[in-house]
XYZ file of C-alpha atoms in Angstrom:
380
model
C -7.044 7.646 -11.366
C -8.818 8.719 -8.179
C -11.830 6.534 -9.023
C -9.695 3.473 -9.660
C -7.701 3.992 -6.459
C -10.816 4.473 -4.270
C -12.706 1.607 -5.894
C -9.776 -0.721 -5.419
C -9.437 0.251 -1.757
C -13.170 -0.236 -1.230
C -12.952 -3.675 -2.881
C -10.150 -4.671 -0.550
C -12.141 -3.681 2.538
C -15.454 -5.024 1.297
C -14.459 -8.364 -0.231
C -11.070 -9.380 1.148
C -10.967 -8.158 4.747
C -10.980 -10.931 7.299
C -12.800 -10.778 10.688
C -9.407 -10.321 12.364
C -8.629 -7.198 10.324
C -6.191 -8.670 7.789
C -6.736 -9.232 4.083
C -7.347 -12.584 2.491
C -5.074 -13.871 -0.254
C -7.469 -14.511 -3.138
C -10.904 -15.190 -4.525
C -11.572 -18.141 -6.797
C -12.044 -17.469 -10.481
C -14.647 -20.221 -10.718
C -18.118 -20.292 -9.260
C -20.185 -23.509 -9.518
C -17.508 -24.819 -11.859
C -17.805 -21.933 -14.330
C -14.965 -19.441 -14.675
C -16.015 -15.857 -14.125
C -19.662 -16.676 -13.535
C -19.955 -14.390 -10.474
C -18.568 -11.362 -12.330
C -19.805 -11.396 -15.908
C -23.060 -10.138 -17.399
C -25.267 -10.510 -20.457
C -27.528 -7.764 -21.814
C -30.547 -9.711 -20.568
C -29.095 -9.891 -17.054
C -28.507 -6.142 -16.989
C -32.071 -5.488 -18.012
C -33.273 -7.923 -15.368
C -31.323 -6.154 -12.661
C -31.871 -2.571 -13.743
C -34.948 -2.448 -15.929
C -35.040 -1.880 -19.694
C -33.951 1.769 -19.789
C -31.095 1.586 -17.358
C -30.090 -1.897 -18.496
C -29.630 -0.837 -22.104
C -27.823 2.319 -20.976
C -25.471 0.257 -18.803
C -24.833 -2.200 -21.633
C -23.622 0.638 -23.859
C -21.563 2.183 -21.013
C -19.870 -1.078 -19.980
C -19.478 -2.746 -23.331
C -21.900 -5.602 -22.764
C -23.033 -7.053 -26.131
C -24.949 -10.077 -27.382
C -21.703 -11.582 -28.689
C -19.975 -11.005 -25.370
C -16.379 -10.210 -24.504
C -15.803 -13.278 -22.372
C -17.298 -16.760 -22.683
C -20.785 -18.133 -23.512
C -22.007 -14.701 -24.661
C -21.186 -13.008 -21.375
C -19.140 -9.881 -20.889
C -16.781 -8.446 -18.291
C -17.927 -4.945 -17.379
C -15.561 -2.398 -18.791
C -16.025 1.371 -18.406
C -15.427 2.291 -22.054
C -15.698 6.065 -21.475
C -16.489 8.432 -18.657
C -20.242 8.655 -18.154
C -22.009 11.879 -19.062
C -24.202 11.271 -15.988
C -21.906 10.301 -13.045
C -24.758 10.244 -10.517
C -26.742 7.777 -12.690
C -23.633 5.629 -13.215
C -22.996 5.479 -9.457
C -26.598 4.473 -8.777
C -26.455 1.813 -11.489
C -23.241 0.329 -10.152
C -24.697 0.120 -6.643
C -27.791 -1.703 -7.946
C -25.572 -4.100 -9.903
C -23.569 -4.793 -6.755
C -26.792 -5.536 -4.888
C -27.969 -7.872 -7.658
C -24.558 -9.592 -7.872
C -24.634 -10.195 -4.117
C -27.544 -12.592 -4.682
C -25.343 -14.869 -6.804
C -23.281 -17.731 -5.435
C -20.040 -16.071 -4.357
C -16.654 -17.510 -5.234
C -14.703 -19.222 -2.507
C -12.152 -17.150 -0.670
C -8.658 -18.135 0.391
C -8.645 -16.610 3.880
C -4.904 -17.095 4.358
C -3.286 -13.792 5.423
C 0.156 -13.348 3.802
C 2.416 -10.861 5.577
C 3.988 -9.360 2.486
C 0.720 -8.775 0.675
C -0.825 -7.282 3.780
C 2.104 -4.915 4.145
C 1.433 -3.631 0.644
C -2.284 -3.292 1.472
C -1.451 -1.223 4.537
C 0.636 1.203 2.495
C -1.914 1.512 -0.265
C -4.857 2.008 2.099
C -3.007 4.675 4.079
C -2.135 6.674 0.965
C -5.654 6.444 -0.439
C -7.138 7.348 2.912
C -4.988 10.410 3.424
C -5.055 11.710 -0.122
C -8.818 11.254 -0.596
C -9.954 12.177 2.902
C -11.107 8.659 3.774
C -10.185 8.090 7.419
C -12.009 4.752 7.320
C -9.320 3.418 4.957
C -6.593 4.535 7.355
C -8.470 2.831 10.180
C -8.540 -0.412 8.121
C -4.803 -0.098 7.625
C -4.278 0.329 11.366
C -6.299 -2.766 12.137
C -4.268 -4.749 9.583
C -0.975 -3.505 11.056
C -2.167 -4.466 14.542
C -2.951 -7.937 13.285
C 0.552 -8.265 11.794
C 2.111 -7.016 15.011
C -0.008 -9.360 17.098
C 0.198 -12.586 15.080
C 3.057 -12.335 12.612
C 5.894 -10.706 14.590
C 7.673 -13.378 16.608
C 10.873 -12.413 18.416
C 11.708 -9.675 15.922
C 11.116 -12.032 13.001
C 8.088 -12.356 10.797
C 5.887 -15.381 10.268
C 4.639 -15.496 6.698
C 1.003 -16.515 7.152
C -1.929 -16.621 9.497
C -5.523 -17.777 9.267
C -8.551 -17.426 11.515
C -6.468 -15.550 14.057
C -3.775 -18.232 14.345
C -0.243 -17.770 13.070
C 1.312 -20.344 10.730
C 4.697 -21.929 11.180
C 6.440 -20.777 7.987
C 9.160 -18.206 8.547
C 8.831 -14.902 6.740
C 11.019 -14.427 3.688
C 12.684 -11.259 2.424
C 9.583 -9.819 0.744
C 7.589 -10.212 3.926
C 10.033 -8.126 5.924
C 10.401 -5.506 3.181
C 6.697 -5.060 2.405
C 5.578 -5.079 6.016
C 8.252 -2.561 6.950
C 7.157 -0.332 4.034
C 3.553 -0.443 5.170
C 4.425 0.355 8.723
C 6.580 3.304 7.702
C 3.769 4.800 5.599
C 1.422 4.236 8.515
C 3.812 6.015 10.858
C 3.792 8.996 8.501
C 0.009 9.196 8.462
C -0.872 8.477 12.097
C 1.918 10.260 14.024
C 2.402 6.963 15.901
C 6.137 6.403 16.283
C 5.663 2.765 17.317
C 5.094 1.770 13.698
C 8.418 3.303 12.635
C 10.158 1.549 15.514
C 8.686 -1.828 14.584
C 9.602 -1.329 10.929
C 13.198 -0.481 11.978
C 13.409 -3.664 14.047
C 12.210 -5.791 11.086
C 14.809 -4.128 8.836
C 17.524 -4.784 11.392
C 16.485 -8.410 11.207
C 16.997 -8.301 7.450
C 20.445 -6.798 7.839
C 21.382 -9.507 10.379
C 19.984 -12.534 8.642
C 19.462 -11.940 4.882
C 22.609 -10.196 3.452
C 24.572 -11.853 0.654
C 27.880 -10.227 1.643
C 28.022 -8.079 -1.525
C 25.367 -5.456 -0.765
C 22.368 -7.499 -1.812
C 20.059 -9.896 -0.059
C 19.019 -13.522 -0.204
C 15.308 -14.252 -0.227
C 15.590 -16.573 2.801
C 17.276 -16.100 6.144
C 20.587 -17.595 7.114
C 18.912 -20.027 9.446
C 16.178 -21.158 7.015
C 15.932 -24.628 5.620
C 19.085 -25.469 3.648
C 18.454 -25.861 -0.073
C 20.663 -26.851 -2.997
C 20.898 -23.144 -3.811
C 19.894 -20.319 -1.554
C 17.252 -18.380 -3.525
C 17.911 -14.831 -4.663
C 15.670 -13.201 -7.256
C 15.764 -9.353 -7.475
C 13.170 -9.070 -10.248
C 9.619 -7.821 -9.644
C 6.685 -10.005 -10.528
C 3.054 -9.232 -9.644
C 4.520 -7.865 -6.400
C 7.846 -6.153 -5.722
C 10.876 -8.358 -5.280
C 12.100 -8.795 -1.776
C 15.322 -6.997 -2.620
C 13.510 -3.975 -4.072
C 10.986 -3.837 -1.214
C 13.703 -3.949 1.428
C 15.761 -1.311 -0.344
C 12.855 1.074 -0.425
C 11.936 0.439 3.175
C 15.555 0.948 4.301
C 15.653 4.298 2.531
C 12.345 5.432 4.137
C 13.421 4.244 7.543
C 16.671 6.204 7.309
C 14.760 9.304 6.235
C 12.362 9.114 9.199
C 14.835 8.028 11.862
C 18.280 9.150 10.705
C 19.569 5.563 10.809
C 22.898 5.681 9.012
C 22.996 1.860 9.052
C 19.777 1.759 7.059
C 20.858 4.499 4.644
C 24.197 2.794 3.861
C 22.458 -0.545 3.386
C 19.934 1.049 1.020
C 22.689 2.640 -1.053
C 24.617 -0.626 -1.276
C 21.531 -2.543 -2.253
C 20.573 0.090 -4.853
C 24.023 -0.299 -6.457
C 23.251 -3.968 -6.941
C 19.802 -3.246 -8.412
C 20.836 -0.393 -10.747
C 21.898 -2.632 -13.677
C 18.493 -4.311 -13.487
C 16.693 -0.968 -13.466
C 18.609 0.348 -16.493
C 18.744 -2.906 -18.471
C 15.381 -4.521 -17.715
C 13.057 -1.849 -16.279
C 9.909 -3.917 -16.820
C 11.173 -6.191 -14.077
C 12.416 -3.481 -11.724
C 9.591 -0.959 -11.293
C 9.821 -0.860 -7.528
C 13.605 -0.533 -7.547
C 13.307 2.232 -10.179
C 10.911 4.155 -7.940
C 13.332 3.725 -5.044
C 16.187 5.005 -7.212
C 14.125 8.097 -8.030
C 13.447 8.632 -4.344
C 17.124 8.262 -3.517
C 18.032 10.879 -6.135
C 15.411 13.214 -4.615
C 16.908 12.759 -1.156
C 14.257 11.687 -0.391
C 12.560 14.768 0.934
C 11.935 14.604 4.699
C 9.044 16.715 5.933
C 8.843 17.308 9.694
C 5.566 18.848 10.781
C 5.586 19.966 14.409
C 2.416 20.763 16.259
C -0.587 19.179 17.857
C -1.943 16.655 15.288
C -5.469 17.690 16.291
C -4.834 21.373 15.519
C -6.482 22.325 12.175
C -3.358 24.342 11.289
C -1.276 21.227 11.668
C -3.680 19.249 9.624
C -3.518 21.841 6.815
C 0.250 21.436 6.709
C -0.113 17.665 6.659
C -2.546 17.786 3.736
C -0.224 20.101 1.778
C 2.711 17.773 2.459
C 0.937 14.655 1.220
C -0.403 16.349 -1.918
C 2.882 17.974 -2.895
C 5.401 15.354 -1.841
C 8.081 14.262 -4.247
C 9.136 10.695 -4.990
C 9.690 8.725 -1.803
C 9.142 11.665 0.485
C 8.536 10.845 4.161
C 6.371 12.836 6.518
C 6.652 12.946 10.312
C 3.927 14.628 12.362
C 3.845 15.294 16.106
C 4.706 17.470 19.041
C 8.338 17.038 20.134
C 7.207 17.987 23.635
C 5.055 14.834 23.681
C 7.296 11.767 23.148
C 7.604 9.210 21.758
C 8.137 10.607 18.287
C 10.263 9.688 15.279
C 13.737 11.183 15.202
C 12.980 13.482 12.261
C 10.923 15.641 14.630
C 13.688 16.064 17.209
C 14.928 19.604 17.682
C 12.297 21.121 15.433
C 10.477 23.814 17.492
C 7.199 25.527 16.878
C 7.432 28.960 15.201
C 6.063 31.683 17.493
C 3.923 29.032 19.137
C 2.342 27.980 15.813
C 2.645 24.636 13.972
C 5.465 24.592 11.455
C 6.863 22.393 8.678
C 10.550 21.714 8.016
C 11.683 20.329 4.652
C 14.871 18.392 5.186
C 17.345 16.175 3.412
C 19.568 13.754 5.352
C 18.232 15.379 8.529
C 19.489 18.861 7.463
C 16.525 21.242 7.204
C 15.670 24.459 5.468
C 14.013 27.309 7.362
C 10.571 26.354 8.684
C 7.357 27.474 7.073
C 3.914 27.883 8.666
C 1.449 27.955 5.809
C 0.332 25.212 3.364
C 1.180 27.467 0.383
C 4.739 28.017 1.572
C 5.188 24.285 2.231
C 3.970 23.364 -1.209
C 6.436 25.874 -2.708
C 9.280 24.385 -0.633
C 8.492 20.883 -1.795
C 8.217 22.016 -5.402
C 11.771 23.350 -5.199
C 13.196 20.300 -3.432
């Protein structure tokens, strides 16, 4: 799981990152009119790139055969089993990447879509923190700064940008929900309260312009182009539905800031989504995860102390590795505002960094060691 997460994050940064710091929408499937040509391999091509010994070894490892698993005798590389020589496999993969770079690359759709970039921010932050990859967190920060700079317009989101210029299409529900989610995860990782504040403002926009009057949300704002029927689809597809994304972000925002407005809106929206979760879970994965987080509280972890202090960082690492479903983490020194509200009134313990595990802003006694924090979270 770690390998897949890290490789996916590296792919995002290597192949989809734009010069402005966002992430492009897609890569073509076709190259020179042939589907998959850039990505697939034959046994002969592996030998040509790696030499006979490593080429045949790679063919066995990745399932590349003379018959092929794709078209025209070519194969998609598939890791059929863990290698018995991880160092060799890493070296082989790097050499294959270098060889593939000499091929004609597929065209790239450089359009930056707000919703998809919000999801990328959240994923990169989590991978960066959990796997000690600060470069991935830095990439997420750059993306968030692009969204803030180009896509936020008067408290509303614009859906797309390209080449550093914002488009004209108004953001829809999924844009606001996914971007808010990404910003809230970023706030948890960077101790930068501005991201939580921006996320809260976007969610306030949702509550002002997207509600359906019965606890749910329309996919377009109340001042969007008038259609025969105002769209409203709560089901997940390849990405979370707008309704599920907003519900999760509202819950996280309430946990970090104590916003009762956001908490009540999350609960009302969850009530609308619950029949979908229980009846058709394949189409409600994001809402199901949010329901689990709501049942867990979610856990609110306030870590007070200088973020540069190794003792603080040890607590942060323990919190991220032991957090329960939907848990939020706030880090900072309450004596150095601005900070998210979860940190307010949480003092150091005998001058040392401390962690408070809370639920609905009500906290248990603070702990000062990673072991004690992990135990607290296990009991939450």
